[in-house]
Coordinates of C-alpha atoms in Angstrom, one line a residue:
M116 CA 0.0 0.0 0.0
N117 CA 1.3 3.5 -0.9
K118 CA 1.1 5.8 2.1
L119 CA 0.2 9.5 2.3
I120 CA 1.4 11.7 5.0
T121 CA -0.7 14.7 5.9
T122 CA -1.1 16.9 9.0
V123 CA -4.0 18.2 11.0
L124 CA -4.0 21.2 13.4
V125 CA -5.5 20.4 16.8
S126 CA -5.1 22.8 19.6
S127 CA -1.9 24.2 17.9
L128 CA -0.5 20.7 17.6
L129 CA 0.2 19.0 14.3
V130 CA -1.4 15.6 13.7
P131 CA 0.1 13.6 10.8
F132 CA -2.3 11.3 8.9
I133 CA -1.6 8.1 7.0
A134 CA -3.9 7.0 4.3
K135 CA -3.9 5.2 1.0
G136 CA -3.0 7.4 -2.1
N137 CA -0.7 10.2 -3.1
A138 CA -1.7 13.9 -2.4
N139 CA 0.8 15.9 -4.5
S140 CA -0.4 19.4 -5.4
S141 CA -2.9 19.3 -8.2
S142 CA -2.0 20.8 -11.5
Q143 CA -5.6 21.5 -12.4
N144 CA -6.1 24.7 -14.4
Y145 CA -9.2 25.9 -12.8
E146 CA -10.8 29.1 -14.0
A147 CA -11.6 30.0 -10.4
V148 CA -8.9 32.1 -8.9
P149 CA -8.2 31.5 -5.2
P150 CA -8.7 34.5 -2.9
K151 CA -5.5 36.3 -2.0
E152 CA -6.3 36.4 1.6
I153 CA -8.8 34.5 3.8
N154 CA -10.0 35.6 7.2
Y155 CA -13.4 34.2 8.0
K156 CA -15.5 34.1 11.1
L157 CA -17.9 31.4 12.2
D158 CA -21.0 33.6 11.5
D159 CA -20.0 34.3 7.9
Y160 CA -23.1 34.1 5.7
R161 CA -21.5 31.5 3.5
N162 CA -21.5 29.1 6.5
Y163 CA -25.0 28.1 5.6
L164 CA -27.5 25.2 5.7
G165 CA -29.8 25.5 2.7
L166 CA -32.3 22.7 3.4
W167 CA -35.9 23.5 3.0
C168 CA -37.0 20.0 4.2
G169 CA -36.3 17.8 7.2
G170 CA -38.1 19.8 9.8
A171 CA -37.1 22.7 12.1
K172 CA -35.6 20.6 15.0
E173 CA -33.7 18.3 12.7
N174 CA -32.0 21.1 10.8
L175 CA -31.2 23.1 13.8
T176 CA -29.6 20.2 15.6
F177 CA -27.5 19.4 12.6
A178 CA -26.5 23.0 12.2
K179 CA -25.4 23.3 15.8
N180 CA -23.3 20.1 15.6
M181 CA -21.6 21.2 12.4
A182 CA -20.9 24.8 13.5
I183 CA -23.4 26.2 10.9
K184 CA -24.7 29.7 11.6
N185 CA -27.1 30.4 8.8
V186 CA -30.2 28.4 7.9
I187 CA -33.3 28.5 5.7
Y188 CA -36.2 29.4 7.9
L189 CA -38.6 26.5 8.5
R190 CA -41.8 26.8 10.5
G191 CA -41.3 26.5 14.2
M192 CA -37.6 27.1 14.4
E193 CA -38.1 29.9 16.9
K194 CA -39.4 27.4 19.4
F195 CA -36.0 25.6 19.8
P196 CA -33.0 26.8 21.8
E197 CA -30.7 25.8 19.0
S198 CA -32.0 28.7 16.9
K199 CA -30.4 31.3 19.2
G200 CA -27.9 33.5 17.4
L201 CA -28.5 32.1 13.9
R202 CA -29.5 34.0 10.8
F203 CA -32.6 32.9 8.9
F204 CA -33.1 33.1 5.2
I205 CA -36.4 32.9 3.3
S206 CA -36.5 30.5 0.4
D207 CA -38.1 31.5 -3.0
P208 CA -39.9 34.4 -1.3
E209 CA -42.1 35.4 -4.3
Y210 CA -44.1 32.1 -3.8
I211 CA -45.6 33.5 -0.6
T212 CA -47.1 36.4 -2.5
Y213 CA -50.0 34.6 -4.3
K214 CA -51.8 31.3 -4.6
R215 CA -49.3 29.6 -6.8
C216 CA -50.7 26.1 -7.5
V217 CA -53.4 25.4 -10.1
D218 CA -55.1 22.1 -10.8
F219 CA -56.1 22.1 -14.4
K220 CA -58.6 19.3 -13.7
K221 CA -60.5 21.5 -11.3
I222 CA -60.8 24.8 -13.2
K223 CA -64.5 25.2 -12.3
S224 CA -63.6 25.4 -8.7
Y225 CA -61.7 28.7 -9.0
S226 CA -63.4 32.0 -8.6
K227 CA -63.4 34.7 -11.3
A228 CA -61.4 36.9 -8.9
Q229 CA -58.7 34.1 -8.5
I230 CA -58.5 33.6 -12.2
D231 CA -58.3 37.4 -12.9
D232 CA -55.4 37.6 -10.3
W233 CA -53.5 34.8 -12.0
R234 CA -53.9 36.4 -15.4
E235 CA -52.5 39.7 -14.1
Y236 CA -49.8 38.5 -11.8
C237 CA -48.6 35.4 -13.5
A238 CA -47.0 34.8 -17.0
M239 CA -49.4 34.3 -19.8
K240 CA -48.3 32.8 -23.2
D241 CA -51.4 34.0 -25.0
A242 CA -53.7 36.5 -23.4
S243 CA -56.4 36.0 -26.1
L244 CA -57.1 32.5 -24.9
P245 CA -59.4 31.5 -22.1
F246 CA -58.1 30.3 -18.7
P247 CA -56.2 28.1 -18.3
D248 CA -55.0 27.8 -21.9
C249 CA -53.6 31.3 -21.7
M250 CA -51.2 30.5 -18.9
A251 CA -47.5 29.7 -19.2
T252 CA -46.9 26.6 -17.2
G253 CA -44.4 26.5 -14.4
W254 CA -42.9 23.5 -12.7
F255 CA -45.0 20.4 -12.2
H256 CA -45.4 18.7 -8.8
R257 CA -43.2 15.7 -9.3
F258 CA -39.5 15.2 -8.2
N259 CA -38.3 13.7 -11.5
H260 CA -39.9 15.0 -14.6
R261 CA -38.0 12.5 -16.7
E262 CA -40.3 9.8 -15.4
M263 CA -43.4 11.6 -16.7
K264 CA -45.0 11.5 -20.1
P265 CA -46.9 14.5 -21.2
D266 CA -50.3 12.8 -20.6
H267 CA -49.3 11.9 -17.1
P268 CA -52.0 13.0 -14.6
E269 CA -49.5 15.1 -12.6
Y270 CA -48.9 17.3 -15.6
G271 CA -52.3 18.7 -14.7
Y272 CA -51.1 20.2 -11.5
C273 CA -48.4 22.9 -11.6
T274 CA -47.1 26.2 -10.2
L275 CA -47.8 29.3 -12.1
I276 CA -44.9 31.7 -12.3
P277 CA -45.2 35.4 -11.5
H278 CA -43.9 37.9 -14.0
F279 CA -42.3 41.2 -13.0
Q280 CA -42.6 43.1 -16.3
T281 CA -44.8 45.6 -14.5
N282 CA -43.9 47.8 -11.6
K283 CA -47.3 47.0 -10.1
N284 CA -46.4 43.3 -9.9
I285 CA -42.9 44.1 -8.5
N286 CA -44.4 46.4 -5.8
R287 CA -46.9 43.8 -4.8
A288 CA -44.3 41.1 -4.4
V289 CA -41.8 43.2 -2.5
S290 CA -44.5 44.5 -0.2
R291 CA -45.9 41.1 0.7
I292 CA -42.4 39.6 1.1
M293 CA -41.3 42.4 3.4
A294 CA -44.5 42.0 5.5
R295 CA -43.4 38.3 6.0
V296 CA -39.9 39.4 6.8
N297 CA -41.1 41.8 9.5
E298 CA -43.5 39.2 10.8
L299 CA -40.6 36.7 11.3
V300 CA -38.3 39.3 12.8
K301 CA -40.9 39.8 15.6
K302 CA -41.6 36.1 15.8
C303 CA -38.0 35.0 16.0
P304 CA -36.3 37.3 18.5
N305 CA -33.4 34.9 19.0
M306 CA -32.6 34.9 15.3
K307 CA -31.6 37.6 12.8
F308 CA -32.8 38.1 9.3
G309 CA -30.1 37.3 6.8
G310 CA -31.7 37.5 3.4
F311 CA -33.2 35.4 0.6
V312 CA -32.5 32.2 -1.2
W313 CA -33.6 30.9 -4.6
D314 CA -33.7 27.4 -6.0
V315 CA -33.8 27.7 -9.9
P316 CA -33.0 31.4 -9.8
Q317 CA -32.5 32.0 -13.5
L318 CA -34.0 35.3 -14.9
D319 CA -36.0 33.2 -17.4
G320 CA -38.1 31.9 -14.5
D321 CA -38.9 28.3 -13.6
L322 CA -41.1 27.8 -16.6
W323 CA -41.8 24.4 -18.1
G324 CA -42.9 23.6 -21.6
Q325 CA -42.8 20.9 -24.2
P326 CA -40.5 21.9 -27.1
K327 CA -41.5 20.7 -30.6
G328 CA -40.4 17.1 -31.1
S329 CA -39.8 16.5 -27.4
K330 CA -41.4 13.7 -25.5
R331 CA -41.0 15.4 -22.1
Y332 CA -41.6 18.8 -20.6
Q333 CA -38.5 20.7 -19.8
Q334 CA -37.4 24.1 -18.4
C335 CA -37.8 26.9 -20.9
G336 CA -38.3 30.6 -21.3
M337 CA -41.2 32.6 -22.6
S338 CA -39.7 32.4 -26.1
L339 CA -40.7 28.8 -26.3
W340 CA -44.4 29.9 -26.7
R341 CA -44.0 33.4 -28.0
G342 CA -40.7 33.5 -29.9
V343 CA -39.6 36.4 -27.7
D344 CA -38.7 36.8 -24.0
C345 CA -41.9 38.6 -23.1
V346 CA -45.3 37.7 -21.5
S347 CA -48.5 38.1 -23.4
V348 CA -50.9 40.8 -22.0
P349 CA -54.4 42.0 -22.9
D350 CA -54.7 44.8 -25.4
G351 CA -54.1 48.1 -23.7
V352 CA -51.9 46.8 -20.8
K353 CA -48.5 48.5 -20.7
L354 CA -45.4 46.7 -19.7
D355 CA -42.7 48.6 -17.8
Y356 CA -39.9 46.2 -18.8
P357 CA -39.5 44.8 -22.3
T358 CA -38.4 41.3 -21.3
F359 CA -39.3 38.7 -18.7
C360 CA -35.6 38.6 -17.7
E361 CA -35.3 42.4 -17.2
G362 CA -38.4 42.4 -15.1
R363 CA -37.1 39.7 -12.8
A364 CA -33.7 41.5 -12.5
Q365 CA -35.6 44.6 -11.4
F366 CA -37.5 42.5 -8.9
Y367 CA -34.2 41.4 -7.3
R368 CA -33.0 45.0 -7.1
E369 CA -36.1 46.3 -5.5
L370 CA -36.3 43.4 -3.0
R371 CA -32.7 44.0 -2.0
K372 CA -33.3 47.7 -1.5
A373 CA -36.4 47.1 0.7
A374 CA -34.7 44.3 2.7
E375 CA -31.6 46.6 3.4
K376 CA -34.0 48.6 5.6
V377 CA -34.2 45.6 7.9
N378 CA -30.7 44.4 7.5
P379 CA -28.2 46.7 5.7
D380 CA -26.0 43.7 5.0
V381 CA -28.8 41.5 3.5
K382 CA -27.6 38.7 1.2
L383 CA -29.1 37.2 -1.9
I384 CA -28.2 33.4 -2.4
M385 CA -28.9 31.6 -5.6
D386 CA -28.6 27.9 -6.5
P387 CA -28.5 27.4 -10.3
A388 CA -28.2 23.9 -11.8
R389 CA -25.7 25.1 -14.4
M390 CA -23.5 28.1 -13.6
Y391 CA -23.3 29.6 -17.1
V392 CA -26.6 28.7 -18.7
Q393 CA -28.9 29.3 -15.8
Y394 CA -27.1 32.1 -14.0
V395 CA -24.5 34.0 -16.0
E396 CA -25.9 34.0 -19.5
P397 CA -29.3 35.5 -18.7
Y398 CA -27.7 38.4 -16.9
Q399 CA -25.3 38.9 -19.8
R400 CA -28.2 38.8 -22.3
I401 CA -29.7 41.9 -20.8
G402 CA -26.5 43.8 -20.2
V403 CA -26.2 43.6 -16.4
K404 CA -22.9 45.0 -15.2
V405 CA -20.6 43.5 -12.5
G406 CA -21.7 44.8 -9.1
D407 CA -25.3 45.2 -10.1
P408 CA -27.6 44.6 -7.0
A409 CA -29.6 42.1 -9.1
L410 CA -26.7 39.7 -8.9
A411 CA -26.3 37.2 -6.1
D412 CA -23.9 37.6 -3.2
Y413 CA -23.4 33.8 -3.0
V414 CA -23.9 31.3 -5.9
Q415 CA -24.2 27.6 -5.3
M416 CA -23.7 25.0 -8.0
E417 CA -26.3 22.3 -8.0
H418 CA -24.5 19.9 -10.3
G419 CA -21.7 17.8 -8.9
G420 CA -18.0 17.5 -9.7
D421 CA -15.6 20.3 -10.5
E422 CA -17.1 21.3 -13.8
Y423 CA -18.3 24.7 -12.4
L424 CA -14.7 25.6 -11.7
L425 CA -13.7 24.8 -15.3
D426 CA -16.4 26.9 -17.0
K427 CA -14.5 29.5 -18.9
K428 CA -17.5 31.5 -20.1
A429 CA -19.0 31.7 -16.6
W430 CA -15.8 32.9 -14.9
A431 CA -14.9 35.3 -17.8
S432 CA -18.1 37.2 -17.0
G433 CA -16.8 38.8 -13.9
Y434 CA -20.0 37.9 -12.0
L435 CA -18.3 35.2 -10.0
Q436 CA -15.6 35.3 -7.3
T437 CA -14.2 32.1 -5.9
E438 CA -14.8 33.1 -2.3
N439 CA -18.5 33.5 -3.1
V440 CA -19.3 30.2 -4.8
A441 CA -20.1 26.7 -3.4
T442 CA -20.7 23.2 -4.6
A443 CA -24.2 22.2 -3.5
C444 CA -25.0 19.0 -5.3
D445 CA -27.5 16.6 -3.8
I446 CA -27.5 13.7 -6.2
Y447 CA -24.2 11.8 -5.8
A448 CA -24.6 10.1 -2.4
Y449 CA -23.8 6.8 -4.0
S450 CA -21.3 8.1 -6.5
F451 CA -18.8 9.2 -3.9
D452 CA -16.0 9.7 -6.4
I453 CA -18.0 12.6 -7.8
E454 CA -18.5 14.0 -4.3
I455 CA -14.8 13.8 -3.6
R456 CA -14.1 15.7 -6.8
A457 CA -16.6 18.3 -5.9
I458 CA -15.3 18.8 -2.3
G459 CA -11.6 18.5 -3.1
S460 CA -11.6 20.9 -6.0
S461 CA -13.8 23.4 -4.2
A462 CA -11.6 23.4 -1.1
S463 CA -8.4 23.6 -3.1
V464 CA -9.4 26.9 -4.6
G465 CA -11.1 28.4 -1.5
A466 CA -14.7 27.8 -2.6
W467 CA -17.4 26.4 -0.2
S468 CA -19.5 23.3 0.2
V469 CA -23.1 23.5 1.4
W470 CA -26.4 21.6 1.6
F471 CA -29.3 22.9 -0.6
G472 CA -32.8 21.7 -1.1
N473 CA -33.1 18.0 -0.3
P474 CA -30.1 16.4 1.3
M475 CA -30.3 13.7 -1.3
Q476 CA -32.4 13.7 -4.4
T477 CA -36.0 12.7 -3.4
N478 CA -34.8 12.1 0.2
P479 CA -36.2 14.7 2.6
S480 CA -34.2 13.9 5.7
L481 CA -30.6 14.2 6.8
V482 CA -31.2 11.1 9.0
N483 CA -31.1 8.9 5.9
V484 CA -27.9 10.4 4.5
P485 CA -24.7 8.2 4.7
P486 CA -22.3 9.5 7.4
R487 CA -19.6 10.0 4.8
L488 CA -21.7 12.5 2.9
K489 CA -22.7 14.4 6.0
L490 CA -19.1 14.9 6.8
S491 CA -17.7 15.4 3.3
R492 CA -20.3 18.1 2.5
S493 CA -18.9 20.2 5.4
L494 CA -15.2 20.0 4.6
A495 CA -14.7 22.8 2.1
T496 CA -16.6 25.2 4.3
W497 CA -14.7 24.0 7.4
E498 CA -11.4 24.6 5.5
N499 CA -12.4 28.2 5.0
L500 CA -13.7 28.7 8.6
N501 CA -10.5 27.2 9.9
N502 CA -8.7 29.7 7.7
T503 CA -6.4 27.0 6.4
P504 CA -4.0 28.7 4.0
I505 CA -4.7 28.0 0.3
E506 CA -1.1 27.0 -0.4
K507 CA -1.4 24.2 2.2
R508 CA -4.5 22.7 0.5
K509 CA -3.4 19.9 -1.8
W510 CA -5.7 18.3 -4.4
N511 CA -4.9 15.4 -6.6
K512 CA -7.8 14.9 -9.0
A513 CA -6.3 11.9 -10.6
N514 CA -6.1 9.9 -7.4
L515 CA -9.1 11.7 -5.8
V516 CA -7.2 12.7 -2.7
Y517 CA -7.6 16.1 -1.0
D518 CA -5.3 16.9 2.0
S519 CA -4.5 19.8 4.2
P520 CA -3.5 20.5 7.8
T521 CA -7.2 20.5 8.8
A522 CA -9.0 18.1 6.5
H523 CA -8.6 15.0 4.4
I524 CA -10.9 13.2 1.9
S525 CA -10.2 10.2 -0.2
K526 CA -11.8 6.8 -1.0
D527 CA -10.3 5.4 2.1
V528 CA -11.0 7.9 4.8
L529 CA -12.2 11.4 5.5
W530 CA -11.9 13.7 8.5
G531 CA -12.0 17.3 9.3
I532 CA -11.6 19.7 12.2
N533 CA -14.8 21.3 13.4
P534 CA -14.0 25.0 13.4
E535 CA -16.0 25.7 16.5
T536 CA -15.2 22.8 18.9
K537 CA -11.8 21.9 17.3
K538 CA -12.8 18.3 17.6
M539 CA -11.8 15.9 14.8
F540 CA -14.8 14.2 13.0
F541 CA -13.8 11.2 11.0
C542 CA -15.2 8.3 9.0
F543 CA -13.2 5.3 8.0
L544 CA -14.1 3.9 4.5
N545 CA -11.3 1.4 4.4
P546 CA -10.7 -0.9 7.4
N547 CA -6.9 -0.6 7.0
A548 CA -6.6 3.2 7.1
K549 CA -4.6 4.8 9.9
I550 CA -4.4 8.1 11.6
K551 CA -1.1 9.1 13.1
L552 CA -1.6 11.1 16.2
P553 CA 0.6 14.0 17.3
E554 CA 3.7 13.6 19.4
G555 CA 2.7 14.1 23.1
C556 CA -1.0 14.4 22.2
K557 CA -3.4 11.9 23.8
I558 CA -6.9 11.1 23.0
E559 CA -9.3 12.1 25.8
V560 CA -12.3 10.4 24.3
I561 CA -13.8 9.0 21.1
R562 CA -17.5 9.3 20.7
P563 CA -19.8 7.8 18.1
L564 CA -22.0 10.3 16.2
D565 CA -25.7 9.7 15.6
A566 CA -27.7 10.4 12.5
L567 CA -27.5 14.2 13.0
F568 CA -23.9 14.1 14.2
S569 CA -24.7 14.6 17.9
E570 CA -22.2 12.8 20.2
Y571 CA -23.6 10.1 22.4
F572 CA -22.1 7.9 25.1
Y573 CA -21.4 4.3 24.5
P574 CA -19.2 2.5 27.0
R575 CA -17.5 0.0 24.6
V576 CA -16.4 2.3 21.9
M577 CA -12.6 2.3 22.6
P578 CA -12.2 -1.5 21.9
N579 CA -13.1 -0.8 18.3
F580 CA -9.8 1.3 18.0
K581 CA -6.2 0.7 18.8
I582 CA -3.4 3.2 19.3
E583 CA -0.1 1.7 18.3
N584 CA 3.1 3.6 17.5
G585 CA 1.2 6.8 17.6
Q586 CA -1.3 5.7 15.1
L587 CA -5.1 5.3 15.5
S588 CA -6.6 2.3 13.5
L589 CA -9.5 -0.1 13.7
T590 CA -9.2 -3.3 15.6
E591 CA -10.5 -6.5 14.1
R592 CA -13.8 -6.1 15.9
G593 CA -13.8 -2.4 15.0
K594 CA -13.7 -3.1 11.2
M595 CA -17.5 -3.4 11.4
C596 CA -17.5 0.3 12.1
V597 CA -16.4 1.2 8.6
G598 CA -18.8 3.9 7.3
D599 CA -19.7 5.2 10.8
A600 CA -18.8 8.7 12.0
Y601 CA -17.0 9.5 15.2
S602 CA -15.5 12.5 17.0
I603 CA -12.1 12.7 18.8
T604 CA -11.6 15.1 21.7
F605 CA -7.9 15.5 22.5
K606 CA -6.6 16.2 26.0
K607 CA -5.5 19.8 26.3

């Protein structure tokens, strides 16, 4: 077995680590340029849990255990002590400003007032047609659209998408969103308002249509139906913005402006699936300049791997800064090589790693996520919060090994230093991996971690491990613990 020597900083001591592989510096030519200096604090807005599922208590418990200080607000969070001191973000806030779901099979159940409101506030593809044929369709209520044929019954139930090509619609949205913000500020005295988060944030909107010749519905823009990026309106109705994209950009500007009255340092966070196609290109199309308030403060890449760091067109735009981007993929829990590539590459250039949406595709709970993924997803962020120098972060893409003084990830083992508690969290993936402990440093206790990474007491943990020649490894009986997560507290 080839051996890799790396180090970890624990209470100002160096902890060498032995694992399979070779972690020479990566020669990757990423377009993302590492920040010149890093000096982060724990409450940095990029230290963020973007899950909009799982439940308030579950998400708050995990956030506390992983030193996370910013969360998407879920109903009831204010009831739990773990919320104290956190910032809350509101996800997809425009959806709280209207009744968004329409069931095309129950059209007769909707009042004339409701239909008139949809026709005015939401995007129409042909205003001359009766409802609902006039409406542009948004996303359908199914996790995986690829499983659905156009005649599938669930294609009759979708979200209608608001348009912001009129100042009237923008003002309505901003007013109602800020009313909700002020309500939560009063309701959550132990939390602070941080800003807003968007899943599928592209200026084209989360519209879904069936292109000619396609067997499936797919994301699209207004041009699919109209040939131009513009909603259809009744004769005599004046639009204030010529395109759907320009209207949505103005909505972002006005919302930021209003929210700054509550929090002058408000942040907009966006999670596109593709960095260039769904974030950069629509802004370029309408001539948005670098620094425009319509742009996000923090952009998270939904697809896995390191492709987003290699996207020349995206990085050439000037819209992106490495210290303000993150990998946020949720679909590679069982393709851990892709996860390693995403985390290793992101950490090596000073980007972040976060959770967004579901913790795994179609899985709404962190409890069901493999321990390796719960730990790996924290590592790039922990590297930044530990202020580990960029030059000490080594990434070998060919061997899928990332290593630094404060973290390690490979196919054999992963570990990281919790930036708040300074405990080492680790997970063996190979029963033969070893951790070399620092000279003169003794383990005070090893604790198993539960499904939300809370430590718990179990009296017979230590027989699963052996310390020999300054190295921590699994005993024969301990090899059954491969895949489980543990924490190490070192004696001071």
